[in-house]
């Protein structure tokens, strides 16, 4: 029996989760939400995390019914992400690891998403679409690496959506993407927007600058409503994502798709991916907001896999990093 | 009446043709057209896309594909001949390159130990062909080893290297676009054929030597490579 606690706080969510041999014992989380029209800055985010992290840690242990002595390993997000929030969380993880005299494990955030997705859905060897505010990658496992087959060459799809939400000043509660999704349901007019796929890669900076500039003009001139723009933006960016996923699947001969990351909560994206999968007789796997959105249990799960395959992070190697490629990690727990 | 008859003719023709494969974007058939072995590439409707977006994209890609293939051909680059295009069914009738295999299969089928040695001449050839294409300001847009065909020549002859699948192509003189084109190939190459970094370097060297405008392109390629690494990865 192996029990791992995972600490995650690379963006505006701070979560701590505990996993015991594939069972999620607890997974509390808090989100730093900014007023409409504003994004979250590193120092404010770190301040938010510092204020709540010990409370969340207590919750994680209490909800799991465990004491520190029961934990086998302390996993934390090594990167990628925002600097000061990462440091805040790593500091607490290092401290409790030393206090409780438990081994430490620095985990790649992207791999946390993938391993959690695999655990929850039991997908065998899927093509993974990892989409969030900070990342957009199409990943497939091959020869001990999670190889990136396609990705954004500029900004992440979630970033594009979040920035559009700021332009039309919709609420960031519970998340800008969720509110865009609700508004899109009320939109009906399709407005043509730039569509950019380059081979297996995508580019979102073009559509972002286009819509940031044109949104107000289009809405105030009555050409379309904010709901129509939300609808059109989703249809366009999600089509791009489905396209590059399908290309990767065709290239690898894969019959499974797993969507992970915060944008993966979006039901329209899941619906579109489902249609594509049905046409190819492939299976679609997705999780709900508990596990799509950044959470501590996903770090615990990746940590569990790494720990059981013999990995440990020494204190002097427990630094955090803002840039940490998914394919940098040697996947020692799979063959 | 006549238009309807025309529009019905292609699907009827295809229903009797041999379906070779169903890719992500198109169905590829083998048929005979005007007495010649022909490949028909039919872009079908993608149900997950909004109909207006789908129509715009499909039409644009059909047009771009044909335009780029013709431009390459005029520049002396080996590409299939375009026999016929139908814009209602988004079908392109192309010359079948009989007796060919993809460069992907070629690399995959050579033993790992010889993978970098025996394939160097091939890598050099690919670099040269891409240099010619970029000097024509044609951006392929989807360079992978599956989109390159090798047709074996006569016993003592050299095999011919063809470029295919220009669906994402466009015309551009910008080194940025050419750099991204090579970047797409690099990613596809290294992810499909692990441990072939040296082979790809050979390809780039050959490209740089063959192209008149290569230094700006290689510089952009290096910039684009870093972009993936320098990007803020939050969330």
XYZ file of C-alpha atoms in Angstrom:
570
model
C 0.000 0.000 0.000
C 1.415 3.397 -1.019
C -0.089 6.717 0.067
C 1.079 9.894 -1.644
C 0.101 13.486 -0.918
C 0.321 15.949 -3.827
C 0.682 19.743 -3.725
C -0.400 21.823 -6.746
C -0.405 25.606 -7.151
C 1.239 26.496 -10.480
C -1.548 28.892 -11.515
C -4.523 30.372 -9.697
C -5.740 27.095 -8.229
C -4.205 25.724 -5.024
C -5.020 22.083 -4.405
C -3.742 19.308 -2.150
C -4.791 15.716 -2.731
C -4.087 12.285 -1.290
C -4.032 9.065 -3.319
C -3.819 5.520 -1.996
C -3.142 2.925 -4.680
C -5.366 4.534 -7.283
C -8.034 5.722 -4.835
C -8.586 9.447 -4.334
C -8.940 9.871 -0.572
C -9.247 13.672 -0.612
C -8.816 16.510 -3.098
C -9.660 19.951 -1.658
C -8.933 23.051 -3.749
C -9.256 26.848 -3.694
C -9.284 29.204 -6.689
C -7.972 32.765 -6.744
C -10.632 34.672 -8.694
C -9.987 38.200 -9.953
C -12.620 40.825 -10.839
C -14.021 40.850 -14.425
C -11.582 42.312 -16.930
C -8.537 41.341 -14.889
C -6.160 38.426 -15.112
C -4.198 37.027 -12.172
C -0.682 38.258 -11.439
C 2.050 36.065 -9.925
C 2.592 37.986 -6.684
C -1.125 38.302 -5.904
C -1.618 34.635 -6.716
C 1.250 33.600 -4.454
C -0.206 35.747 -1.691
C -3.568 34.015 -2.098
C -1.960 30.572 -1.956
C 0.078 31.453 1.150
C -3.069 32.557 2.927
C -4.995 29.317 2.375
C -2.478 26.515 1.854
C -2.258 25.330 5.459
C -6.048 25.256 5.730
C -6.266 23.191 2.548
C -3.553 20.865 3.875
C -5.527 20.294 7.062
C -8.660 19.600 5.004
C -6.806 17.095 2.829
C -5.611 15.104 5.844
C -8.923 15.313 7.713
C -11.059 14.336 4.718
C -8.795 11.366 4.082
C -8.858 10.457 7.757
C -5.076 10.270 7.848
C -2.192 11.503 9.957
C 1.164 12.677 8.554
C 2.754 9.409 9.673
C 0.477 7.524 7.256
C 1.901 9.333 4.220
C 4.629 7.545 2.238
C 5.721 10.358 -0.079
C 5.266 14.103 -0.542
C 4.814 15.097 -4.181
C 4.696 18.676 -5.422
C 4.596 20.531 -8.737
C 8.138 21.207 -9.882
C 6.853 23.060 -12.934
C 5.884 24.412 -15.379
C 3.887 27.415 -14.208
C 4.119 30.795 -12.536
C 7.243 31.404 -10.480
C 6.115 32.758 -7.129
C 3.055 30.509 -6.708
C 5.224 27.486 -7.535
C 7.779 28.574 -4.918
C 5.089 29.105 -2.276
C 3.751 25.603 -2.677
C 7.147 23.928 -3.034
C 8.271 25.574 0.183
C 5.392 24.060 2.145
C 5.948 20.658 0.520
C 9.656 20.695 1.379
C 8.903 21.751 4.937
C 6.321 19.042 5.631
C 8.516 16.422 3.946
C 11.301 17.284 6.374
C 8.971 17.596 9.367
C 7.290 14.278 8.664
C 10.579 12.690 7.504
C 9.127 11.537 4.180
C 10.720 11.437 0.714
C 10.015 14.312 -1.698
C 9.044 14.065 -5.376
C 9.034 16.919 -7.880
C 6.350 16.285 -10.498
C 5.787 17.729 -13.973
C 2.377 19.446 -13.972
C 1.454 18.246 -17.477
C 2.265 14.659 -16.561
C 0.088 15.061 -13.491
C -2.843 15.813 -15.788
C -2.062 12.842 -18.031
C -1.644 10.313 -15.223
C -4.834 11.461 -13.501
C -6.717 11.195 -16.777
C -5.388 7.672 -17.307
C -6.321 6.644 -13.770
C -9.874 8.023 -13.812
C -10.796 6.905 -17.327
C -8.684 3.732 -17.500
C -7.802 4.651 -21.075
C -5.178 2.237 -22.334
C -2.864 4.180 -24.653
C -4.715 7.269 -25.830
C -3.721 10.264 -27.875
C -3.875 12.975 -25.213
C -5.146 16.474 -25.840
C -3.911 18.632 -22.975
C -5.622 22.018 -23.059
C -5.593 24.661 -20.351
C -4.896 28.315 -19.725
C -1.189 27.733 -19.994
C -0.769 24.713 -22.233
C -2.037 23.279 -25.484
C -0.367 20.035 -26.518
C -1.204 16.816 -28.343
C 0.749 14.064 -26.656
C 1.307 10.384 -27.321
C 3.362 7.947 -25.302
C 6.269 6.321 -27.057
C 9.448 4.708 -25.811
C 9.462 6.034 -22.262
C 8.478 9.588 -23.122
C 5.276 11.510 -23.425
C 6.104 12.910 -26.849
C 4.570 16.148 -28.011
C 3.162 15.575 -31.481
C 1.449 18.902 -31.856
C 1.170 22.069 -29.819
C 0.489 25.737 -29.958
C 3.331 27.718 -31.467
C 2.324 30.771 -29.459
C -0.357 30.952 -26.745
C -2.551 28.307 -25.171
C -6.206 27.966 -26.151
C -7.290 28.693 -22.562
C -5.252 31.867 -22.627
C -7.092 32.940 -25.793
C -10.441 32.278 -24.128
C -9.438 34.001 -20.870
C -8.236 37.096 -22.724
C -11.461 37.304 -24.708
C -13.407 37.046 -21.444
C -11.446 40.044 -20.146
C -12.208 42.047 -23.296
C -15.958 41.588 -22.929
C -15.613 41.824 -19.153
C -17.407 38.656 -18.170
C -17.020 37.213 -14.698
C -14.015 35.054 -13.782
C -16.186 33.155 -11.300
C -15.950 30.149 -11.310
C -13.690 30.523 -14.352
C -13.776 32.694 -17.498
C -13.915 29.624 -19.740
C -17.008 28.301 -17.980
C -18.820 31.594 -18.489
C -17.853 31.745 -22.158
C -19.278 28.241 -22.508
C -22.612 29.291 -20.987
C -22.834 32.382 -23.178
C -21.914 30.385 -26.279
C -24.971 28.206 -25.719
C -27.101 31.305 -26.308
C -25.195 32.333 -29.459
C -26.339 31.221 -32.892
C -24.741 33.386 -35.539
C -21.421 32.054 -36.803
C -18.926 34.873 -37.373
C -15.867 34.079 -39.460
C -12.652 34.219 -37.425
C -9.025 33.406 -38.341
C -8.359 29.660 -38.352
C -4.707 28.636 -38.111
C -3.445 25.075 -38.224
C 0.160 24.473 -39.283
C 0.698 20.749 -39.748
C 0.222 19.260 -36.317
C 0.570 22.623 -34.620
C -1.893 25.442 -33.974
C -1.591 29.157 -33.487
C -3.969 31.238 -31.376
C -2.305 34.644 -31.265
C -3.864 35.653 -34.589
C -7.432 34.890 -33.604
C -6.815 36.440 -30.171
C -5.612 39.775 -31.499
C -8.342 39.770 -34.142
C -11.128 39.219 -31.660
C -9.653 41.560 -29.036
C -9.663 44.327 -31.610
C -12.924 43.572 -33.381
C -15.171 42.465 -30.508
C -16.366 45.861 -29.346
C -16.903 47.150 -32.879
C -18.906 44.090 -33.875
C -21.066 44.150 -30.770
C -21.751 47.887 -30.736
C -22.502 47.980 -34.480
C -25.102 45.290 -33.906
C -23.408 42.914 -36.326
C -23.507 40.215 -33.685
C -23.950 39.741 -29.961
C -21.324 38.855 -27.358
C -23.009 35.427 -27.208
C -22.507 34.993 -30.965
C -18.811 35.823 -30.560
C -18.439 33.329 -27.709
C -20.139 30.732 -29.891
C -18.004 31.509 -32.949
C -14.780 31.596 -30.948
C -15.493 28.192 -29.416
C -16.481 26.644 -32.734
C -13.306 27.914 -34.362
C -10.679 27.156 -31.700
C -12.230 23.812 -30.793
C -12.287 22.803 -34.477
C -8.585 23.557 -34.613
C -7.983 21.346 -31.562
C -10.070 18.479 -32.939
C -8.226 18.752 -36.239
C -4.733 18.445 -34.780
C -5.859 15.645 -32.486
C -7.269 13.765 -35.454
C -4.053 14.255 -37.400
C -2.021 12.841 -34.533
C -4.379 9.886 -34.270
C -4.108 9.211 -37.994
C -0.317 9.487 -37.763
C -0.011 7.113 -34.783
C -2.841 4.783 -35.738
C -4.480 5.449 -32.378
C -8.064 4.558 -31.467
C -8.431 6.503 -28.217
C -8.522 10.168 -27.240
C -8.122 11.511 -23.707
C -8.812 15.194 -23.016
C -7.149 16.698 -19.921
C -6.618 20.209 -18.582
C -9.067 22.915 -17.543
C -10.391 23.559 -21.059
C -11.223 19.845 -21.173
C -14.204 20.555 -18.902
C -15.911 22.269 -21.816
C -18.823 20.100 -22.915
C -18.895 21.547 -26.433
C -15.243 20.540 -26.939
C -16.054 17.063 -25.633
C -19.064 16.918 -27.951
C -17.059 17.889 -31.028
C -14.280 15.461 -30.184
C -16.918 12.784 -29.687
C -18.295 13.357 -33.190
C -14.830 13.057 -34.685
C -14.130 9.887 -32.704
C -17.416 8.305 -33.746
C -16.563 8.884 -37.413
C -13.281 7.029 -36.945
C -14.611 4.343 -34.583
C -12.387 5.702 -31.845
C -13.167 6.104 -28.141
C -13.266 9.374 -26.281
C -12.221 9.704 -22.651
C -12.709 12.801 -20.545
C -12.955 13.664 -16.859
C -15.073 16.166 -14.974
C -14.083 19.469 -13.365
C -12.745 17.747 -10.237
C -9.858 16.339 -12.246
C -9.726 18.433 -15.442
C -8.984 21.585 -13.529
C -5.638 21.758 -11.701
C -5.846 19.742 -8.487
C -3.555 18.170 -5.888
C -4.593 14.562 -6.469
C -3.205 14.589 -10.005
C 0.216 15.492 -8.638
C -0.186 12.757 -6.024
C -1.078 10.237 -8.727
C 1.907 11.086 -10.929
C 4.003 11.054 -7.763
C 2.615 7.625 -6.854
C 3.709 6.227 -10.226
C 7.136 7.846 -10.024
C 7.710 6.815 -6.411
C 6.773 3.197 -7.054
C 9.164 3.075 -9.980
C 11.950 4.130 -7.623
C 12.190 7.884 -8.140
C 12.841 10.388 -5.369
C 13.797 14.075 -5.417
C 16.651 15.119 -3.134
C 16.194 18.386 -1.271
C 18.898 20.120 -3.305
C 17.090 19.124 -6.520
C 13.685 20.282 -5.361
C 13.875 23.680 -7.092
C 10.942 24.791 -9.184
C 11.029 25.855 -12.823
C 8.642 27.927 -14.908
C 9.453 25.994 -18.078
C 9.390 22.233 -17.989
C 8.606 20.341 -21.192
C 6.406 17.276 -20.993
C 8.908 15.284 -23.036
C 11.782 16.090 -20.653
C 10.610 13.505 -18.147
C 11.660 9.893 -18.454
C 8.499 7.844 -17.931
C 10.067 5.094 -15.866
C 6.733 3.609 -14.801
C 5.633 2.505 -18.277
C 7.341 0.372 -20.869
C -30.851 19.510 -64.742
C -27.442 19.336 -66.388
C -25.764 20.690 -63.225
C -27.482 18.086 -61.078
C -26.317 15.350 -63.417
C -22.759 16.639 -63.179
C -22.886 16.845 -59.397
C -24.145 13.291 -59.133
C -21.484 11.965 -61.503
C -18.509 12.240 -59.129
C -20.030 10.367 -56.178
C -21.213 7.704 -58.616
C -17.735 7.431 -60.126
C -16.191 7.147 -56.661
C -18.631 4.514 -55.484
C -17.110 2.195 -58.071
C -13.517 3.166 -57.280
C -11.219 1.407 -54.837
C -11.041 3.179 -51.464
C -7.372 3.229 -50.488
C -7.621 5.004 -47.196
C -9.645 7.373 -45.140
C -7.399 10.038 -43.742
C -8.301 12.747 -41.284
C -9.432 15.129 -44.034
C -10.128 13.141 -47.139
C -10.914 9.806 -48.639
C -8.330 8.625 -51.119
C -9.452 6.403 -53.995
C -7.668 4.607 -56.765
C -9.363 4.718 -60.159
C -8.736 5.050 -63.849
C -9.401 8.415 -65.436
C -8.739 9.257 -69.062
C -7.071 5.873 -69.304
C -4.493 6.606 -66.605
C -3.963 5.308 -63.055
C -5.455 8.045 -60.911
C -5.702 8.951 -57.254
C -8.858 10.812 -56.309
C -8.685 12.851 -53.131
C -12.174 13.662 -51.909
C -12.438 16.064 -49.007
C -15.537 15.125 -47.111
C -17.640 17.136 -44.707
C -16.342 17.108 -41.142
C -19.447 16.745 -38.983
C -17.869 18.231 -35.876
C -17.324 21.593 -37.584
C -19.905 24.318 -37.990
C -21.195 23.998 -41.598
C -20.099 27.508 -42.627
C -16.609 26.987 -41.217
C -16.416 23.554 -42.809
C -17.379 24.800 -46.273
C -14.910 27.705 -46.102
C -12.039 25.511 -44.930
C -12.691 22.650 -47.325
C -12.959 24.925 -50.329
C -9.882 26.921 -49.331
C -7.790 23.783 -48.850
C -8.853 22.285 -52.167
C -7.915 25.477 -53.992
C -4.626 25.856 -52.102
C -3.672 22.264 -52.754
C -4.175 22.515 -56.495
C -2.486 25.891 -56.761
C 0.597 24.769 -54.854
C 0.947 21.510 -56.760
C 0.809 23.371 -60.079
C 3.320 25.927 -58.883
C 5.746 23.214 -57.774
C 5.319 21.409 -61.046
C 6.127 24.519 -63.045
C 9.315 24.857 -60.983
C 10.402 21.330 -61.837
C 9.699 19.748 -58.425
C 8.349 16.208 -58.590
C 4.682 16.292 -57.645
C 1.695 14.379 -59.048
C 0.026 15.813 -62.143
C -3.413 17.330 -61.560
C -5.890 15.855 -64.048
C -9.174 17.345 -62.860
C -10.776 19.267 -60.003
C -14.426 19.282 -58.961
C -15.357 22.015 -56.508
C -18.795 20.746 -55.606
C -17.545 17.484 -54.194
C -14.135 18.974 -53.346
C -12.397 16.204 -55.282
C -8.982 16.379 -56.878
C -8.007 13.846 -59.536
C -4.230 13.311 -59.433
C -1.646 11.149 -61.156
C -1.000 7.969 -59.201
C 2.699 7.544 -58.454
C 2.730 3.818 -59.153
C 5.338 1.660 -57.444
C 6.154 4.097 -54.678
C 6.412 3.928 -50.909
C 6.449 6.675 -48.329
C 9.721 7.949 -46.944
C 8.242 7.114 -43.552
C 7.991 3.418 -44.390
C 11.429 3.568 -45.935
C 13.021 4.928 -42.750
C 10.997 2.681 -40.474
C 11.916 -0.456 -42.389
C 15.663 0.106 -42.246
C 17.344 -1.488 -39.207
C 17.947 0.905 -36.279
C 21.708 0.453 -36.398
C 21.866 1.441 -40.047
C 19.130 4.017 -39.660
C 21.427 6.991 -39.723
C 24.050 5.692 -42.102
C 22.146 4.234 -45.037
C 19.570 6.993 -45.063
C 21.915 9.952 -45.341
C 21.688 10.286 -49.129
C 17.905 10.273 -48.793
C 18.023 13.000 -46.144
C 20.207 15.092 -48.423
C 17.788 14.668 -51.319
C 14.855 15.711 -49.146
C 16.766 18.824 -48.065
C 17.431 19.729 -51.685
C 13.807 19.266 -52.781
C 12.515 21.331 -49.873
C 15.018 24.071 -50.674
C 13.683 24.211 -54.257
C 10.114 24.339 -52.991
C 10.818 27.138 -50.527
C 12.749 29.084 -53.149
C 9.464 28.991 -55.102
C 7.819 30.485 -51.998
C 5.590 27.442 -51.599
C 4.971 26.577 -47.963
C 3.859 22.951 -47.730
C 2.222 23.373 -44.329
C 2.141 19.699 -43.413
C 5.595 18.284 -43.993
C 5.874 14.754 -42.662
C 7.641 11.667 -43.891
C 4.236 10.274 -44.830
C 3.856 13.106 -47.348
C 6.989 12.180 -49.308
C 7.049 9.326 -51.795
C 9.981 7.411 -53.218
C 9.479 5.761 -56.574
C 12.108 3.206 -57.422
C 13.772 3.980 -60.711
C 15.040 1.384 -63.210
C 17.623 -1.098 -61.854
C 20.612 1.182 -62.108
C 18.710 4.441 -61.880
C 18.067 6.780 -59.000
C 14.709 6.753 -57.262
C 12.491 9.791 -57.652
C 11.329 11.765 -54.628
C 7.774 13.173 -54.780
C 6.039 15.616 -52.483
C 2.328 15.100 -51.919
C -0.573 16.330 -49.792
C -0.502 20.090 -50.204
C -3.810 20.632 -48.432
C -2.401 23.052 -45.858
C -0.083 24.810 -48.272
C 0.062 28.486 -49.168
C 2.345 30.949 -50.924
C 4.694 33.052 -48.798
C 8.127 34.603 -49.123
C 8.551 35.100 -45.372
C 11.472 33.269 -43.730
C 9.216 32.880 -40.663
C 6.745 30.745 -42.632
C 9.518 28.656 -44.186
C 11.107 28.231 -40.776
C 7.811 27.034 -39.323
C 7.441 24.662 -42.301
C 10.791 23.067 -41.428
C 9.874 23.080 -37.734
C 6.725 21.107 -38.487
C 8.842 18.571 -40.386
C 11.414 18.399 -37.613
C 8.773 17.656 -34.993
C 7.045 15.100 -37.199
C 10.365 13.527 -38.150
C 11.736 13.192 -34.628
C 8.489 12.024 -33.068
C 7.866 9.403 -35.760
C 11.461 8.229 -36.036
C 13.097 8.501 -32.597
C 16.900 8.780 -32.390
C 17.333 10.236 -35.891
C 18.537 13.685 -34.859
C 21.750 13.334 -36.862
C 19.788 12.388 -39.972
C 17.625 15.455 -39.688
C 20.681 17.650 -39.224
C 21.969 16.231 -42.528
C 18.682 17.226 -44.135
C 19.009 20.785 -42.844
C 22.597 21.077 -44.005
C 21.609 19.950 -47.466
C 18.701 22.431 -47.431
C 20.987 25.278 -46.395
C 23.436 24.457 -49.173
C 20.762 24.169 -51.845
C 18.629 27.184 -51.043
C 19.597 30.712 -51.941
C 17.670 32.227 -49.052
C 18.393 29.646 -46.401
C 20.266 31.569 -43.701
C 17.254 33.689 -42.726
C 15.072 30.592 -42.739
C 17.407 28.563 -40.517
C 17.608 31.497 -38.130
C 13.811 31.619 -37.917
C 13.717 27.867 -37.372
C 15.980 28.271 -34.359
C 13.746 31.055 -33.033
C 10.592 28.967 -33.428
C 12.251 26.032 -31.641
C 12.915 28.244 -28.638
C 9.404 29.639 -28.655
C 8.060 26.343 -27.428
C 10.553 26.486 -24.613
C 10.253 30.145 -23.710
C 6.507 30.244 -23.556
C 4.882 30.893 -20.213
C 3.309 27.587 -19.275
C 0.762 28.551 -16.679
C -2.267 26.442 -15.883
